[in-house]
XYZ file of C-alpha atoms in Angstrom:
460
model
C 4.536 41.007 -5.731
C 1.207 40.782 -3.882
C 0.292 37.610 -2.036
C -2.473 36.916 -4.576
C -0.026 37.007 -7.481
C 2.608 34.975 -5.619
C 0.078 32.205 -4.960
C -1.132 32.241 -8.562
C 2.446 32.103 -9.887
C 3.249 29.197 -7.549
C 0.174 27.258 -8.681
C 1.140 27.706 -12.342
C 4.708 26.590 -11.617
C 3.477 23.491 -9.781
C 1.137 22.488 -12.617
C -2.294 23.447 -11.256
C -3.023 26.899 -12.715
C -6.775 26.934 -11.814
C -8.279 28.104 -15.088
C -11.717 28.989 -16.386
C -14.000 25.949 -16.287
C -12.133 24.201 -13.437
C -14.130 23.000 -10.429
C -12.226 23.648 -7.178
C -13.108 22.334 -3.711
C -11.457 24.255 -0.855
C -11.046 22.551 2.538
C -11.885 25.067 5.278
C -11.560 24.528 9.029
C -12.336 28.112 10.033
C -8.741 28.768 11.120
C -6.690 31.664 9.787
C -4.814 29.627 7.142
C -7.870 28.061 5.537
C -9.928 31.246 5.725
C -7.118 33.162 3.996
C -6.901 30.457 1.322
C -10.658 30.545 0.764
C -10.542 34.335 0.405
C -7.638 34.135 -2.070
C -9.394 31.492 -4.159
C -12.699 33.392 -4.023
C -11.091 36.537 -5.443
C -9.180 34.479 -8.001
C -12.317 32.603 -9.114
C -14.133 35.891 -9.742
C -11.286 37.034 -12.013
C -10.639 33.758 -13.840
C -14.082 32.162 -13.868
C -13.430 28.791 -12.213
C -16.050 27.272 -9.899
C -15.311 27.351 -6.150
C -16.997 25.337 -3.373
C -15.976 25.248 0.308
C -15.965 22.034 2.346
C -15.941 22.089 6.155
C -15.841 19.092 8.492
C -16.647 18.614 12.185
C -14.410 15.825 13.553
C -16.627 15.234 16.588
C -13.744 16.053 18.927
C -14.837 19.415 20.367
C -18.127 21.042 21.246
C -16.914 24.051 19.258
C -16.626 21.907 16.127
C -20.254 22.531 15.150
C -19.787 26.267 15.787
C -16.762 26.266 13.450
C -18.887 24.703 10.711
C -21.641 27.291 11.224
C -19.064 30.089 11.148
C -17.725 28.932 7.771
C -21.231 28.515 6.385
C -22.227 32.051 7.411
C -19.108 33.624 5.901
C -19.565 31.710 2.649
C -23.279 32.524 2.538
C -22.505 36.249 2.616
C -20.413 35.772 -0.541
C -22.560 33.208 -2.370
C -19.860 30.526 -2.025
C -21.458 27.029 -2.010
C -20.557 24.941 1.060
C -20.441 21.197 1.720
C -20.537 20.137 5.378
C -19.798 16.865 7.106
C -19.350 15.321 10.529
C -17.287 12.378 11.745
C -16.730 10.512 14.976
C -12.983 10.464 15.486
C -13.101 8.947 19.030
C -15.136 6.017 17.701
C -12.645 5.414 14.892
C -9.756 5.530 17.365
C -11.482 2.842 19.449
C -12.195 0.698 16.391
C -8.825 0.967 14.621
C -6.236 1.805 17.280
C -5.097 4.811 15.227
C -3.939 7.953 16.975
C -6.427 10.815 17.219
C -4.478 12.740 14.557
C -4.418 9.760 12.178
C -8.113 9.020 12.616
C -9.049 12.677 12.089
C -6.986 12.846 8.923
C -8.521 9.661 7.472
C -12.091 10.830 8.105
C -11.405 14.358 6.862
C -9.856 13.253 3.586
C -12.564 10.652 3.007
C -15.113 13.470 3.371
C -13.187 15.676 0.920
C -12.943 12.866 -1.618
C -16.681 12.215 -1.350
C -17.443 15.908 -1.872
C -15.062 16.125 -4.819
C -16.670 13.075 -6.403
C -20.167 14.487 -5.990
C -19.115 17.838 -7.496
C -16.906 16.434 -10.223
C -14.133 18.603 -8.799
C -10.852 18.928 -10.686
C -8.923 20.042 -7.596
C -9.097 19.783 -3.801
C -7.192 22.697 -2.241
C -5.925 22.540 1.339
C -4.307 25.339 3.351
C -0.994 23.692 4.281
C 1.605 26.458 4.335
C 5.361 26.947 4.674
C 5.454 26.538 8.483
C 3.383 23.338 8.247
C 5.875 22.052 5.685
C 8.859 22.873 7.899
C 7.181 21.222 10.899
C 6.460 18.118 8.830
C 10.106 17.824 7.793
C 11.227 18.107 11.438
C 8.602 15.557 12.554
C 9.826 13.037 10.000
C 13.399 13.726 11.058
C 12.429 13.023 14.678
C 10.738 9.760 13.741
C 13.510 8.637 11.413
C 12.575 8.915 7.765
C 14.046 8.502 4.315
C 13.806 10.989 1.468
C 10.084 10.397 1.049
C 9.315 11.786 4.516
C 12.007 14.466 4.471
C 10.497 15.820 1.264
C 7.803 17.321 3.471
C 4.313 18.024 2.162
C 4.061 17.530 -1.621
C 2.540 20.480 -3.549
C 0.297 18.062 -5.401
C -0.878 14.476 -5.039
C -3.423 13.589 -7.696
C -6.161 16.213 -7.532
C -5.093 17.300 -4.013
C -3.199 20.625 -4.193
C -1.465 22.903 -1.647
C -1.355 26.463 -3.079
C 0.184 28.018 0.068
C 3.346 25.973 0.588
C 5.588 28.996 -0.048
C 3.567 31.329 2.228
C 4.298 31.555 5.971
C 1.737 31.538 8.754
C 2.783 35.110 9.630
C 2.060 36.287 6.077
C -1.364 34.610 6.048
C -2.279 36.204 9.371
C -1.242 39.622 8.049
C -3.291 39.014 4.876
C -6.360 38.062 6.908
C -6.097 41.178 9.049
C -5.517 43.466 6.053
C -8.654 42.085 4.342
C -10.841 41.938 7.487
C -11.129 38.154 7.243
C -12.373 36.637 10.530
C -11.191 33.253 11.758
C -11.689 30.797 14.606
C -9.015 29.627 17.038
C -8.795 25.943 17.938
C -7.588 25.602 21.533
C -6.277 22.095 20.844
C -3.610 23.660 18.589
C -1.885 24.909 21.758
C -1.761 21.475 23.433
C 1.899 20.415 23.304
C 0.955 16.856 24.215
C 0.562 16.514 20.436
C 4.006 16.165 18.876
C 3.267 18.578 16.026
C 2.206 21.269 18.521
C 5.370 20.613 20.555
C 7.474 21.164 17.421
C 5.420 24.247 16.475
C 5.486 26.001 19.859
C 8.729 24.791 21.442
C 11.164 23.704 18.730
C 10.457 26.075 15.843
C 10.781 29.294 17.913
C 14.225 28.213 19.161
C 15.422 27.419 15.662
C 14.024 30.677 14.311
C 16.240 32.534 16.769
C 19.187 31.240 14.735
C 17.434 31.467 11.346
C 14.466 33.850 11.109
C 13.736 32.491 7.595
C 13.586 28.899 8.884
C 10.278 27.960 7.222
C 11.480 29.004 3.766
C 14.913 27.441 4.319
C 13.429 24.089 5.308
C 10.925 24.411 2.467
C 13.789 24.661 -0.037
C 15.483 21.696 1.624
C 12.276 19.659 1.399
C 11.836 20.568 -2.276
C 15.408 19.518 -3.076
C 14.979 16.194 -1.272
C 11.589 15.672 -2.926
C 13.199 16.068 -6.372
C 15.887 13.521 -5.465
C 13.264 11.110 -4.163
C 11.196 11.544 -7.326
C 14.158 10.635 -9.515
C 15.154 7.586 -7.442
C 11.549 6.420 -7.139
C 11.093 6.685 -10.913
C 14.286 4.703 -11.477
C 13.115 2.018 -9.026
C 9.755 1.750 -10.791
C 11.509 1.279 -14.132
C 13.575 -1.525 -12.598
C 10.470 -2.947 -10.943
C 8.631 -3.201 -14.255
C 11.538 -5.324 -15.507
C 12.320 -7.403 -12.424
C 9.198 -7.889 -10.274
C 6.963 -10.888 -10.902
C 3.463 -11.746 -9.760
C 3.316 -15.038 -7.859
C 0.404 -17.046 -6.414
C 1.704 -15.956 -3.004
C 2.264 -12.263 -3.842
C 5.111 -10.418 -5.605
C 8.667 -11.670 -6.008
C 12.054 -10.610 -7.301
C 15.173 -12.590 -8.099
C 17.606 -12.423 -5.191
C 20.535 -11.956 -7.583
C 18.761 -9.180 -9.489
C 17.858 -7.393 -6.260
C 21.362 -7.573 -4.814
C 22.853 -6.360 -8.101
C 21.053 -3.008 -7.695
C 22.499 -0.016 -5.841
C 21.230 -0.226 -2.288
C 19.085 2.917 -2.702
C 17.229 1.214 -5.583
C 17.055 -2.202 -3.894
C 15.358 -0.713 -0.836
C 12.856 1.086 -3.063
C 12.143 -2.120 -4.996
C 11.220 -3.780 -1.703
C 8.894 -0.867 -0.928
C 7.373 -1.213 -4.407
C 6.718 -4.921 -3.749
C 4.892 -3.992 -0.548
C 2.811 -1.326 -2.307
C 1.848 -3.862 -4.987
C 0.556 -6.369 -2.437
C -0.930 -3.809 -0.024
C -1.478 -0.411 -1.751
C -0.767 2.603 0.428
C 1.467 0.722 2.886
C 4.866 2.236 3.705
C 7.360 -0.312 4.996
C 9.503 0.921 7.917
C 13.193 1.339 7.164
C 14.246 -1.443 9.531
C 11.957 -3.923 7.787
C 13.298 -3.013 4.357
C 16.789 -3.665 5.685
C 15.602 -6.981 7.122
C 14.309 -7.994 3.695
C 17.712 -7.233 2.166
C 19.281 -9.404 4.864
C 16.941 -12.250 3.862
C 18.026 -11.843 0.248
C 21.732 -11.826 1.130
C 21.508 -14.693 3.637
C 22.289 -18.345 3.073
C 18.943 -19.800 4.172
C 16.767 -20.655 1.112
C 13.552 -20.567 3.162
C 13.998 -17.723 5.664
C 11.053 -15.469 6.517
C 10.153 -12.400 8.536
C 7.001 -10.596 9.619
C 6.333 -7.182 8.107
C 3.937 -4.373 8.903
C 0.252 -4.343 7.828
C -0.163 -8.110 7.978
C 2.548 -8.863 5.414
C 5.366 -11.407 5.337
C 8.724 -11.476 3.633
C 9.848 -14.879 2.346
C 13.054 -16.186 0.871
C 11.951 -18.911 -1.546
C 15.200 -20.341 -2.855
C 16.500 -17.813 -5.397
C 13.576 -15.381 -5.053
C 12.436 -12.894 -2.430
C 8.649 -12.752 -1.970
C 6.282 -10.310 -0.258
C 2.960 -11.907 0.600
C -0.073 -11.214 2.758
C -0.395 -13.184 5.990
C -3.105 -15.819 5.742
C -4.770 -17.840 8.480
C -3.348 -21.358 8.775
C -5.002 -23.748 6.322
C -6.580 -26.867 7.714
C -5.166 -30.031 6.231
C -7.739 -31.689 3.948
C -9.297 -34.925 5.096
C -8.731 -38.253 3.372
C -10.905 -38.662 0.258
C -11.594 -41.774 -1.838
C -11.455 -41.173 -5.593
C -12.971 -43.238 -8.396
C -13.678 -42.541 -12.089
C -16.428 -39.930 -12.401
C -15.748 -38.529 -8.939
C -14.160 -35.300 -7.780
C -13.017 -33.581 -4.583
C -12.955 -29.849 -3.842
C -10.441 -28.112 -1.584
C -11.504 -24.414 -1.412
C -8.699 -23.421 0.965
C -6.153 -24.736 -1.533
C -8.000 -23.259 -4.543
C -8.061 -26.746 -6.001
C -10.498 -29.284 -7.467
C -9.389 -32.859 -8.163
C -11.283 -34.981 -10.713
C -10.854 -38.654 -11.658
C -11.699 -39.983 -15.119
C -11.265 -43.300 -16.986
C -9.306 -42.956 -20.219
C -6.748 -44.470 -22.552
C -3.282 -43.263 -21.621
C -2.134 -40.755 -24.288
C 1.313 -40.632 -25.853
C 1.710 -37.067 -24.530
C 0.081 -36.345 -21.144
C -2.138 -33.274 -20.875
C -0.901 -30.379 -18.753
C -2.187 -30.413 -15.187
C -2.934 -34.156 -15.271
C -1.511 -37.342 -13.795
C -2.057 -40.842 -15.251
C -1.842 -44.116 -13.365
C -2.784 -47.703 -13.994
C -6.100 -48.650 -12.406
C -5.482 -49.833 -8.836
C -6.767 -52.936 -7.175
C -9.035 -51.492 -4.523
C -9.484 -47.898 -3.352
C -7.549 -44.851 -4.538
C -7.097 -42.483 -1.600
C -6.276 -38.770 -1.736
C -4.629 -37.500 1.441
C -2.108 -34.960 2.796
C 1.514 -36.028 2.663
C 2.862 -37.752 5.747
C 6.288 -38.197 7.300
C 8.019 -41.143 5.672
C 6.212 -40.918 2.309
C 8.450 -42.102 -0.539
C 8.136 -42.140 -4.316
C 10.260 -43.100 -7.312
C 9.898 -40.811 -10.321
C 11.134 -41.860 -13.769
C 14.922 -41.757 -14.081
C 15.401 -41.282 -10.330
C 15.996 -43.460 -7.323
C 13.334 -43.884 -4.673
C 13.323 -40.804 -2.402
C 11.619 -39.389 0.616
C 8.913 -37.043 -0.584
C 10.150 -34.212 1.622
C 13.599 -34.357 0.017
C 12.090 -34.506 -3.466
C 9.937 -31.425 -2.890
C 12.952 -29.493 -1.602
C 14.993 -30.543 -4.646
C 12.197 -29.286 -6.896
C 12.331 -25.976 -5.006
C 8.656 -26.071 -4.097
C 8.085 -23.343 -1.468
C 7.548 -24.432 2.109
C 3.979 -23.054 2.135
C 3.031 -25.345 -0.751
C 5.005 -28.305 0.597
C 2.962 -28.183 3.790
C -0.259 -28.713 1.816
C 0.988 -31.143 -0.807
C -1.493 -33.960 -1.599
C -0.603 -37.545 -2.467
C -2.506 -40.454 -3.996
C -2.267 -43.761 -2.186
C -3.290 -47.224 -3.396
C -2.516 -50.725 -2.220
C -0.744 -49.283 0.824
C 1.803 -47.100 -0.980
C 2.193 -43.667 -2.573
C 1.365 -43.935 -6.268
C 1.500 -40.260 -7.242
C 2.014 -36.759 -5.898
C -0.231 -34.026 -7.254
C 1.703 -31.499 -9.281
C 4.885 -33.602 -9.093
C 4.416 -36.914 -10.872
C 3.490 -40.600 -10.820
C 5.564 -43.395 -9.296
C 7.436 -45.362 -11.983
C 5.651 -48.604 -11.133
C 2.243 -46.959 -11.590
C 2.764 -45.274 -14.973
C 0.468 -46.892 -17.583
C 1.571 -47.763 -21.101
C 0.339 -45.406 -23.863
C -2.922 -46.734 -25.285
C -3.727 -48.851 -22.210
C -6.580 -48.258 -19.792
C -5.744 -45.657 -17.182
C -7.153 -43.317 -14.560
C -6.646 -39.639 -15.345
C -6.304 -37.307 -12.358
C -7.114 -33.699 -13.345
C -5.990 -30.836 -11.106
C -7.803 -27.509 -11.591
C -8.053 -24.091 -10.003
C -11.515 -22.931 -9.010
C -11.644 -20.864 -12.217
C -11.214 -24.041 -14.270
C -7.550 -23.566 -15.229
C -5.270 -26.572 -14.937
C -2.655 -26.547 -12.180
C 0.795 -27.905 -12.987
C 2.382 -27.792 -9.547
C 1.661 -28.267 -5.843
C-alpha cells in the first residue's frame, strides 16, 4: 500500500477521515516531516475536496526562523495553498514564566495554531508527529517516571488536534520527500544533545535499534496498548468521580472511606480528577498523589500537604479536599453592631446585618436571635479562652466546640463571635448562648449572615 493510502486508512481508523467540506489547518515548520505531511494533505485535499491551509510559526529562537517561514510561504504559494504565519518570543516567555525553552515554545506554538483554527473555523489541526517521535516520547516519559498516561505516548487525536503520521517512520517520510522532490529545511538545534529529546533521538534510539530495527513501530504498538488501558481506567475513574466527588467552598472533596474503598489504580485517578477540577490542565506528580492517599489513610483529621500548581491537599475530618492556595486572610477588626447596621467582610465573603424583630417560633436559616443587650454589641474574631453554652450542652471552650462540630481549621481560624456585657453571646454560624436566647414573640435582635451574592450562610 502506498504511503498516501496508509495515511488515509489510519486517519479513518482513528476517527478523522478528512472528508469533503472539512477545513484542515496543517502545522508546518519547514522540516522534512511537516513538509511531507503538507504534501500528503495537499494531494488528498485535491482528490477529496476538503479545504487545506498551512500554518507556520517563528519561535524567535533562531535567525533562520524567519527564513523557514519564508520558505514555507514560497512553497505554498507555488501550489495556491493559503498560509497563516506567526511569530513568538520564546526567550521572553522563559524569563517571565520559568518554563523550559521547549515548554515555552510548545505553549506559544499551540496558542498560535488555536488562534488560526478559530479564525478559519477549522475542523482539524494536523501536526507531523510520526512514529519515531512517538517512540521517543514514550522513552522520555519512562526516563522521567510516568504512569500509563505518559507511557501512552502521543495520542492520535486530542479534540480537533490530529496526528495523521503516527504509524509512519522518519525514514519513510524522508524517502517520500525525496521521491516527490519535496524540499525541506534543517534545524541545527535538532542536533544539540543538550536537549533531552535530542539525546534520546541521537544516542539512545540508535543503540536500541541495533537490537530491534523495528523499534519505532514496536514502541508505537506498546504505547497504543497502554493508551487503551489508560482510557478504560480513566473512564472508570470519571464514572466514580461523578458519584463520589463533591464541590465544597474550599474546592473539591471526596469521602475518605469512599476513596480508600476503591482499587488503588482508581483512587489515584480520582485524586488526579480532583486536581483537574480545581485547576484544569494540571497533572499531579505521582509522589503527590501517593501523599494524598497517605493523608486519607492517616489518623490525623486535619492533616495537609502542599501540591503542585499552587494547590493544597487537606484532610478535613472524614473528607479529603483539594483546594487552591490562598493568601492569608487578615483577621477582621472589631465592629459595633446595632439594629439597622451592617458590616462587610469581603475576604470572608460575608455580610452581617442587625435588625430589630419579634423572635419567631422557628428561626430563619442563616440567622441568629438574641435578647437586646444592655450596651454595645461587638462583632470580633474569636479569641483564646472564649466560651459559650449552647442549648442542651454544658459550657465549653469555643475551640473545642468548633472541633466537635467538625468545622474545618481554615474556617475555625476566621470564626466571628458576638460579645455583649463582657461575654460571648453568640457565634456566627454556630448558635446563641443559652442565656441570650429570647422567648418566641418577645423583642429580639436578628443577626443575618449572608454571602456577597445575597444567599444566607448557615455555618462559619
